[in-house]
Amino acid sequence: EYFMMDATIIRANQCSAGYKKGSNEALARSCGGFSTKVRALVDALGNPVKFVLTGGNEHEITQAEELVKDLQNTSVLADKGYDLKDFAKFLQTNGCIAVIPSKTNQKKKKDIDRYLYKERYLVEFFFNKMKFFRRLASRFCKSASSFLAFLHFCGTLICLK
């Protein structure tokens, strides 16, 4: 089984703008206003396995280990944002194969299985399916827990289709 991960940004609506600095509601101010990043772990069929929410100004790699900590002996497909030596070492200790292309600024490029990497389109398709749910695309929920609960509900609906 192969697992994939990715992140997408969801702009928060004005109704959910009860943001207080230091609160853990997965909202952060960025150039475009309040936003939330959703990181998802998706299996080989494009079905969601796990979600992690953070503010829109956090980098992808900060939650990478949290997403894959329960995986053993699988292939992890991710984009260039997850290319970090510590993360690759973490995957290797769990027996996972990292299929992550090198960043463009690296002098020594890694060889990866390009045919396997092409399967990352499943995660993109999953996020496109999630954007059909208007409540997710605009984040009307004030609390991160209710937003995460609706994410799980939408993921279940997508699995049942």
Coordinates of N, CA, C and O in Angstrom, one line a residue, residues 8-9 14 20 32 80 87 90 127 147 161:
T8 N -3.2 21.9 1.5 CA -3.9 22.9 0.8 C -4.3 24.0 1.7 O -4.4 23.8 2.9
I9 N -4.5 25.2 1.2 CA -4.9 26.3 2.0 C -6.4 26.6 1.8 O -6.9 26.6 0.7
Q14 N -15.1 35.5 7.3 CA -15.1 36.6 8.3 C -15.9 36.1 9.6 O -15.6 36.5 10.7
K20 N -7.7 34.9 18.2 CA -7.0 35.6 19.2 C -5.6 35.0 19.2 O -5.4 33.8 19.1
G32 N -3.1 37.0 2.5 CA -4.5 37.0 2.0 C -5.6 37.1 3.1 O -6.7 36.9 2.8
K80 N 8.0 18.3 -3.1 CA 9.3 18.8 -2.8 C 9.4 19.6 -1.4 O 10.4 19.7 -0.8
F87 N 13.5 14.2 8.0 CA 12.2 13.5 7.7 C 12.5 12.2 6.9 O 11.9 11.2 7.2
F90 N 13.7 9.8 9.4 CA 12.5 9.3 10.2 C 11.8 8.2 9.5 O 11.4 7.2 10.1
F127 N -8.3 16.4 -2.8 CA -8.5 17.8 -2.4 C -9.5 18.5 -3.3 O -10.3 19.3 -2.9
F147 N -14.4 22.2 12.7 CA -13.9 22.1 11.3 C -13.3 20.8 11.0 O -13.5 20.2 9.9
K161 N -18.7 7.1 -1.8 CA -19.2 7.3 -3.2 C -18.8 6.1 -4.1 O -17.8 5.5 -4.1

